[in-house]
GROMACS .gro file of C-alpha atoms in nm:
model
  341
    1MET     CA    1   5.775  -2.494  -0.292
    2GLU     CA    2   5.882  -2.317  -0.590
    3PRO     CA    3   5.723  -2.551  -0.811
    4ALA     CA    4   5.403  -2.481  -0.673
    5ARG     CA    5   5.401  -2.075  -0.703
    6ALA     CA    6   5.445  -2.109  -1.043
    7GLU     CA    7   5.231  -2.350  -1.100
    8SER     CA    8   4.947  -2.113  -0.915
    9GLY     CA    9   5.128  -1.772  -1.041
   10SER     CA   10   5.070  -1.597  -0.684
   11GLU     CA   11   5.424  -1.567  -0.613
   12PRO     CA   12   5.456  -1.290  -0.351
   13GLY     CA   13   5.603  -0.919  -0.458
   14PRO     CA   14   5.833  -0.773  -0.271
   15GLY     CA   15   5.875  -0.722   0.069
   16LEU     CA   16   5.495  -0.921   0.097
   17ARG     CA   17   5.528  -1.177   0.323
   18PRO     CA   18   5.382  -1.470   0.170
   19SER     CA   19   5.107  -1.635   0.296
   20ALA     CA   20   4.913  -1.999   0.289
   21VAL     CA   21   4.525  -2.026   0.070
   22CYS     CA   22   4.329  -2.164   0.257
   23LEU     CA   23   4.045  -2.374   0.063
   24ILE     CA   24   3.734  -2.459   0.280
   25VAL     CA   25   3.550  -2.702   0.047
   26LEU     CA   26   3.177  -2.722   0.123
   27GLY     CA   27   2.938  -2.928  -0.103
   28MET     CA   28   2.565  -3.149  -0.035
   29ALA     CA   29   2.640  -3.488   0.157
   30GLY     CA   30   2.759  -3.783  -0.156
   31SER     CA   31   2.926  -3.480  -0.356
   32GLY     CA   32   3.254  -3.627  -0.332
   33LYS     CA   33   3.437  -3.345  -0.111
   34THR     CA   34   3.649  -3.565   0.081
   35THR     CA   35   3.734  -3.787  -0.236
   36LEU     CA   36   3.805  -3.431  -0.400
   37VAL     CA   37   4.036  -3.338  -0.097
   38GLN     CA   38   4.255  -3.694  -0.114
   39ARG     CA   39   4.340  -3.609  -0.499
   40LEU     CA   40   4.414  -3.289  -0.446
   41THR     CA   41   4.607  -3.387  -0.125
   42GLY     CA   42   4.833  -3.640  -0.391
   43HIS     CA   43   4.850  -3.404  -0.688
   44LEU     CA   44   4.978  -3.140  -0.493
   45HIS     CA   45   5.257  -3.378  -0.344
   46SER     CA   46   5.284  -3.430  -0.687
   47LYS     CA   47   5.437  -3.106  -0.793
   48GLY     CA   48   5.608  -3.101  -0.433
   49ALA     CA   49   5.383  -2.872  -0.237
   50PRO     CA   50   5.273  -3.079   0.022
   51PRO     CA   51   4.903  -2.893   0.173
   52TYR     CA   52   4.830  -2.843   0.534
   53LEU     CA   53   4.492  -3.055   0.602
   54ILE     CA   54   4.225  -3.002   0.827
   55ASN     CA   55   3.969  -3.263   0.935
   56LEU     CA   56   3.632  -3.055   1.087
   57ASP     CA   57   3.367  -3.397   1.011
   58PRO     CA   58   3.371  -3.490   1.394
   59ALA     CA   59   3.135  -3.792   1.273
   60VAL     CA   60   3.349  -3.940   0.948
   61HIS     CA   61   3.481  -4.310   1.040
   62GLU     CA   62   3.806  -4.243   0.868
   63ILE     CA   63   3.941  -4.009   0.612
   64PRO     CA   64   4.143  -4.098   0.317
   65PHE     CA   65   4.425  -3.836   0.369
   66PRO     CA   66   4.682  -3.776   0.651
   67ALA     CA   67   4.490  -3.431   0.812
   68ASN     CA   68   4.746  -3.225   1.007
   69ILE     CA   69   4.433  -3.129   1.215
   70ASP     CA   70   4.173  -3.314   1.289
   71ILE     CA   71   3.824  -3.234   1.508
   72ARG     CA   72   3.791  -3.579   1.609
   73ASP     CA   73   4.132  -3.609   1.852
   74THR     CA   74   3.993  -3.270   2.008
   75VAL     CA   75   3.646  -3.327   2.042
   76ASN     CA   76   3.420  -3.692   2.076
   77TYR     CA   77   3.151  -3.665   1.883
   78LYS     CA   78   2.981  -3.954   2.041
   79GLU     CA   79   3.068  -3.832   2.376
   80VAL     CA   80   2.936  -3.489   2.305
   81MET     CA   81   2.559  -3.682   2.209
   82LYS     CA   82   2.577  -3.863   2.514
   83GLN     CA   83   2.647  -3.568   2.702
   84TYR     CA   84   2.382  -3.380   2.585
   85GLY     CA   85   2.187  -3.597   2.428
   86LEU     CA   86   2.143  -3.450   2.078
   87GLY     CA   87   2.095  -3.665   1.749
   88PRO     CA   88   2.385  -3.689   1.507
   89ASN     CA   89   2.326  -3.357   1.362
   90GLY     CA   90   2.304  -3.179   1.706
   91GLY     CA   91   2.591  -3.345   1.798
   92ILE     CA   92   2.823  -3.228   1.472
   93VAL     CA   93   2.676  -2.853   1.543
   94THR     CA   94   2.782  -2.875   1.935
   95ALA     CA   95   3.116  -3.058   1.828
   96LEU     CA   96   3.201  -2.798   1.575
   97ASN     CA   97   3.124  -2.525   1.833
   98LEU     CA   98   3.334  -2.637   2.074
   99PHE     CA   99   3.618  -2.674   1.897
  100ALA     CA  100   3.570  -2.304   1.720
  101THR     CA  101   3.658  -2.144   2.105
  102ARG     CA  102   4.018  -2.303   1.991
  103PHE     CA  103   4.043  -2.209   1.668
  104ASP     CA  104   4.305  -1.963   1.775
  105GLN     CA  105   4.548  -2.255   1.800
  106VAL     CA  106   4.439  -2.381   1.534
  107MET     CA  107   4.545  -2.047   1.332
  108LYS     CA  108   4.901  -2.009   1.529
  109PHE     CA  109   4.942  -2.411   1.380
  110ILE     CA  110   4.863  -2.291   1.011
  111GLU     CA  111   5.087  -1.945   1.055
  112LYS     CA  112   5.376  -2.146   1.166
  113ARG     CA  113   5.383  -2.370   0.856
  114GLN     CA  114   5.249  -2.118   0.608
  115GLN     CA  115   5.638  -2.073   0.476
  116ASP     CA  116   5.657  -2.487   0.384
  117CYS     CA  117   5.246  -2.587   0.356
  118ARG     CA  118   5.166  -2.330   0.058
  119PHE     CA  119   4.770  -2.484   0.007
  120VAL     CA  120   4.496  -2.498   0.348
  121LEU     CA  121   4.296  -2.826   0.196
  122ILE     CA  122   3.955  -2.749   0.512
  123ASP     CA  123   3.678  -3.088   0.463
  124THR     CA  124   3.416  -3.006   0.622
  125PRO     CA  125   3.125  -3.219   0.752
  126GLY     CA  126   2.858  -3.372   0.479
  127GLN     CA  127   2.562  -3.258   0.643
  128ILE     CA  128   2.645  -2.889   0.446
  129GLU     CA  129   2.402  -2.676   0.584
  130VAL     CA  130   2.614  -2.787   0.966
  131PHE     CA  131   2.889  -2.549   0.880
  132THR     CA  132   2.776  -2.276   0.632
  133TRP     CA  133   2.506  -2.169   0.861
  134SER     CA  134   2.599  -2.199   1.210
  135ALA     CA  135   2.799  -2.003   1.398
  136SER     CA  136   3.047  -2.198   1.459
  137GLY     CA  137   3.115  -2.187   1.043
  138THR     CA  138   3.081  -1.851   1.013
  139ILE     CA  139   3.356  -1.783   1.310
  140ILE     CA  140   3.578  -2.029   1.130
  141THR     CA  141   3.535  -1.883   0.797
  142GLU     CA  142   3.621  -1.557   0.926
  143ALA     CA  143   3.861  -1.622   1.162
  144LEU     CA  144   4.091  -1.759   0.877
  145ALA     CA  145   3.970  -1.499   0.582
  146SER     CA  146   4.142  -1.237   0.864
  147THR     CA  147   4.449  -1.353   0.832
  148PHE     CA  148   4.500  -1.564   0.519
  149SER     CA  149   4.387  -1.582   0.146
  150THR     CA  150   4.038  -1.758   0.135
  151VAL     CA  151   3.873  -1.963  -0.069
  152VAL     CA  152   3.552  -2.137  -0.095
  153VAL     CA  153   3.518  -2.430  -0.300
  154TYR     CA  154   3.129  -2.581  -0.365
  155VAL     CA  155   3.128  -2.895  -0.484
  156MET     CA  156   2.901  -2.998  -0.722
  157ASP     CA  157   2.767  -3.389  -0.816
  158THR     CA  158   2.801  -3.328  -1.205
  159SER     CA  159   2.613  -3.693  -1.220
  160ARG     CA  160   2.315  -3.598  -1.035
  161SER     CA  161   2.211  -3.248  -1.153
  162THR     CA  162   2.149  -3.365  -1.517
  163ASN     CA  163   1.777  -3.237  -1.403
  164PRO     CA  164   1.746  -2.886  -1.472
  165VAL     CA  165   1.537  -2.866  -1.118
  166THR     CA  166   1.808  -3.043  -0.962
  167PHE     CA  167   2.078  -2.800  -1.078
  168MET     CA  168   1.940  -2.523  -0.999
  169SER     CA  169   1.875  -2.639  -0.654
  170ASN     CA  170   2.272  -2.672  -0.673
  171MET     CA  171   2.337  -2.296  -0.806
  172LEU     CA  172   2.093  -2.159  -0.569
  173TYR     CA  173   2.225  -2.263  -0.273
  174ALA     CA  174   2.550  -2.181  -0.344
  175CYS     CA  175   2.519  -1.836  -0.437
  176SER     CA  176   2.300  -1.833  -0.113
  177ILE     CA  177   2.679  -1.956   0.055
  178LEU     CA  178   2.846  -1.679  -0.211
  179TYR     CA  179   2.683  -1.391  -0.063
  180LYS     CA  180   2.703  -1.563   0.295
  181THR     CA  181   3.084  -1.572   0.336
  182ARG     CA  182   3.149  -1.238   0.069
  183LEU     CA  183   3.455  -1.470  -0.004
  184PRO     CA  184   3.637  -1.617  -0.392
  185PHE     CA  185   3.439  -1.883  -0.490
  186ILE     CA  186   3.477  -2.149  -0.755
  187VAL     CA  187   3.244  -2.412  -0.820
  188ILE     CA  188   3.387  -2.781  -0.901
  189MET     CA  189   3.137  -2.959  -1.096
  190ASN     CA  190   3.277  -3.333  -0.986
  191LYS     CA  191   3.281  -3.639  -1.142
  192VAL     CA  192   3.258  -3.546  -1.493
  193ASP     CA  193   3.407  -3.918  -1.555
  194ILE     CA  194   3.088  -3.994  -1.553
  195VAL     CA  195   2.878  -3.703  -1.714
  196ASP     CA  196   3.074  -3.477  -1.911
  197HIS     CA  197   3.005  -3.145  -1.740
  198CYS     CA  198   2.975  -2.901  -2.084
  199PHE     CA  199   2.582  -2.949  -2.060
  200ALA     CA  200   2.595  -2.722  -1.685
  201VAL     CA  201   2.819  -2.461  -1.852
  202GLU     CA  202   2.619  -2.466  -2.136
  203TRP     CA  203   2.293  -2.401  -1.921
  204MET     CA  204   2.472  -2.118  -1.717
  205LYS     CA  205   2.571  -1.926  -2.069
  206ASP     CA  206   2.299  -2.022  -2.245
  207PHE     CA  207   1.898  -1.917  -2.133
  208GLU     CA  208   1.752  -2.011  -2.390
  209THR     CA  209   1.924  -2.382  -2.360
  210PHE     CA  210   1.808  -2.384  -1.979
  211GLN     CA  211   1.478  -2.289  -2.109
  212ASP     CA  212   1.406  -2.630  -2.341
  213ALA     CA  213   1.568  -2.822  -2.087
  214LEU     CA  214   1.264  -2.700  -1.842
  215ASN     CA  215   1.006  -2.760  -2.095
  216GLN     CA  216   1.027  -3.097  -2.052
  217GLU     CA  217   0.973  -3.130  -1.699
  218THR     CA  218   0.603  -3.062  -1.588
  219THR     CA  219   0.637  -3.083  -1.172
  220PHE     CA  220   0.555  -2.687  -1.037
  221ALA     CA  221   0.927  -2.718  -0.894
  222SER     CA  222   0.973  -2.644  -1.302
  223ASN     CA  223   0.771  -2.303  -1.274
  224LEU     CA  224   0.957  -2.194  -0.997
  225THR     CA  225   1.275  -2.310  -1.125
  226ARG     CA  226   1.189  -2.092  -1.447
  227SER     CA  227   1.131  -1.804  -1.262
  228MET     CA  228   1.459  -1.833  -1.070
  229SER     CA  229   1.675  -1.896  -1.360
  230LEU     CA  230   1.630  -1.505  -1.415
  231VAL     CA  231   1.770  -1.423  -1.108
  232LEU     CA  232   2.122  -1.609  -1.137
  233ASP     CA  233   2.226  -1.457  -1.482
  234GLU     CA  234   2.471  -1.219  -1.310
  235PHE     CA  235   2.555  -1.467  -1.068
  236TYR     CA  236   2.602  -1.710  -1.352
  237SER     CA  237   2.820  -1.429  -1.551
  238LYS     CA  238   3.102  -1.387  -1.250
  239LEU     CA  239   3.146  -1.737  -1.101
  240ARG     CA  240   3.407  -1.946  -1.155
  241VAL     CA  241   3.347  -2.297  -1.274
  242VAL     CA  242   3.526  -2.613  -1.347
  243GLY     CA  243   3.547  -2.918  -1.443
  244VAL     CA  244   3.728  -3.220  -1.276
  245SER     CA  245   3.686  -3.638  -1.132
  246ALA     CA  246   3.806  -3.655  -0.819
  247MET     CA  247   3.855  -4.027  -0.943
  248ASP     CA  248   4.106  -3.998  -1.223
  249GLY     CA  249   4.225  -3.692  -1.135
  250SER     CA  250   4.129  -3.508  -1.423
  251GLY     CA  251   4.111  -3.108  -1.428
  252MET     CA  252   4.337  -3.062  -1.096
  253ASP     CA  253   4.556  -2.818  -1.268
  254SER     CA  254   4.265  -2.652  -1.410
  255PHE     CA  255   4.141  -2.614  -1.083
  256LEU     CA  256   4.462  -2.487  -0.919
  257GLN     CA  257   4.521  -2.173  -1.183
  258GLN     CA  258   4.099  -2.066  -1.101
  259VAL     CA  259   4.220  -2.074  -0.750
  260ALA     CA  260   4.549  -1.869  -0.847
  261ASP     CA  261   4.299  -1.648  -1.016
  262ALA     CA  262   4.053  -1.656  -0.730
  263ALA     CA  263   4.367  -1.552  -0.452
  264ALA     CA  264   4.453  -1.257  -0.647
  265GLU     CA  265   4.113  -1.150  -0.637
  266TYR     CA  266   4.116  -1.239  -0.227
  267GLU     CA  267   4.389  -0.961  -0.226
  268THR     CA  268   4.265  -0.691  -0.421
  269GLU     CA  269   3.905  -0.705  -0.340
  270TYR     CA  270   3.820  -0.887  -0.037
  271ARG     CA  271   4.126  -0.836   0.202
  272PRO     CA  272   4.082  -0.442   0.241
  273HIS     CA  273   3.718  -0.534   0.411
  274TYR     CA  274   3.851  -0.846   0.648
  275GLU     CA  275   4.089  -0.603   0.780
  276ARG     CA  276   3.906  -0.314   0.835
  277LEU     CA  277   3.718  -0.594   1.086
  278ARG     CA  278   4.014  -0.723   1.219
  279GLN     CA  279   4.079  -0.337   1.281
  280ASP     CA  280   3.752  -0.278   1.430
  281LEU     CA  281   3.813  -0.621   1.619
  282ALA     CA  282   4.080  -0.498   1.784
  283GLU     CA  283   3.993  -0.130   1.913
  284ALA     CA  284   3.651  -0.292   1.984
  285GLU     CA  285   3.847  -0.528   2.263
  286VAL     CA  286   4.082  -0.220   2.337
  287LYS     CA  287   3.780  -0.042   2.442
  288LYS     CA  288   3.602  -0.247   2.618
  289ARG     CA  289   3.981  -0.321   2.854
  290GLU     CA  290   3.939   0.016   2.929
  291GLU     CA  291   3.606  -0.012   3.003
  292GLN     CA  292   3.689  -0.291   3.265
  293LEU     CA  293   3.976  -0.057   3.410
  294GLU     CA  294   3.764   0.220   3.464
  295GLN     CA  295   3.471   0.072   3.622
  296LEU     CA  296   3.791  -0.156   3.854
  297GLN     CA  297   3.899   0.213   3.956
  298ARG     CA  298   3.527   0.303   4.025
  299ASP     CA  299   3.480   0.031   4.260
  300MET     CA  300   3.758   0.049   4.420
  301GLY     CA  301   3.719   0.438   4.510
  302ASP     CA  302   3.934   0.586   4.823
  303ILE     CA  303   4.160   0.241   4.783
  304ALA     CA  304   4.265   0.302   4.486
  305MET     CA  305   4.633   0.482   4.452
  306ASP     CA  306   4.614   0.896   4.453
  307SER     CA  307   5.016   0.920   4.379
  308SER     CA  308   4.914   0.738   4.027
  309HIS     CA  309   5.169   0.981   3.861
  310VAL     CA  310   5.493   0.944   4.051
  311HIS     CA  311   5.733   0.785   3.896
  312ALA     CA  312   5.885   0.409   3.962
  313SER     CA  313   6.225   0.532   4.062
  314GLU     CA  314   6.026   0.850   4.315
  315ALA     CA  315   5.842   0.578   4.495
  316GLU     CA  316   6.132   0.337   4.540
  317GLU     CA  317   6.356   0.652   4.666
  318GLN     CA  318   6.073   0.750   4.927
  319SER     CA  319   6.029   0.373   5.005
  320GLU     CA  320   6.429   0.280   5.014
  321GLU     CA  321   6.530   0.630   5.230
  322PRO     CA  322   6.368   0.550   5.560
  323ALA     CA  323   6.453   0.142   5.560
  324PHE     CA  324   6.792   0.182   5.533
  325GLN     CA  325   6.771   0.492   5.769
  326ARG     CA  326   6.596   0.248   6.070
  327TYR     CA  327   6.880   0.023   5.960
  328LEU     CA  328   7.217   0.249   6.040
  329GLU     CA  329   6.998   0.280   6.379
  330LYS     CA  330   6.961  -0.019   6.448
  331ARG     CA  331   7.338  -0.108   6.344
  332LYS     CA  332   7.466   0.178   6.562
  333CYS     CA  333   7.283   0.075   6.850
  334ARG     CA  334   7.433  -0.347   6.828
  335VAL     CA  335   7.755  -0.161   6.791
  336HIS     CA  336   7.711   0.078   7.090
  337THR     CA  337   7.602  -0.199   7.348
  338ALA     CA  338   7.859  -0.469   7.253
  339ALA     CA  339   8.140  -0.170   7.313
  340ASN     CA  340   7.964  -0.124   7.651
  341LYS     CA  341   8.021  -0.514   7.744
   0.00000   0.00000   0.00000
């Protein structure tokens, strides 16, 4: 544990309980999310900081890492499709919804292991919209963020983003997820072993360079991309970007440093918001219980106990004293009868 804390730079201050850092890994299908989780797991193991692994993809056949919690152990994806008459995507959404109803148990498991596991890696389904825009995805994300330092990791396929229109599509999706989750955000440009990500970083920093690349495109989408690139300038300025390779492991140390910075940002910028949210939910729950109790008392009417102010000790004395007197009278009668005989 100590080497991992030194590496991440997120040692808790005096009197603070160490909190796990949850990494929610999102990305388009084929971007290399699961392979990245596998590589990051091996990297953390080599540093003596094994992570806690959660698989949220119910349709995957095999996962290349030892998951501590696997949605497939709780929900049978094919049975869900058969029982509800759903297609593949509908089956994934329904399986996630069913799993989300038990996510409070997952939270308890993470809380028990956070002393031993500094990082919690969460691999999501390949169909990114299934998790990002579903009710279950929101429930899971907010549940994690209300208790632990939570960072969203968006995995981008660098080799397929050399086209400026495709690159802009990825950035627009990343921007929408950032504002949807309202959490610290890191863009991982994966597969730098195939194509270096420097061109993408230059496009993000230099508007003119990106426009020059767009001028070579003559499609209708390029006109839209040109207009949208002006909107994303502010988004780029605050975005954390790191190039990694899930195949050879390059860039992992840089990524962990970005995670440490994002976790520190969560503590200062995001945790107060989620603590207020959790407090509001707790107050709403208390208010709901009070209303239910009042409704129960109204429904009972005259049956309700009028002497609710009487202390338990007084009530016990009121019920015990007559019973004891009756017991003494019966005892005297028995003794008197036996003496006469």
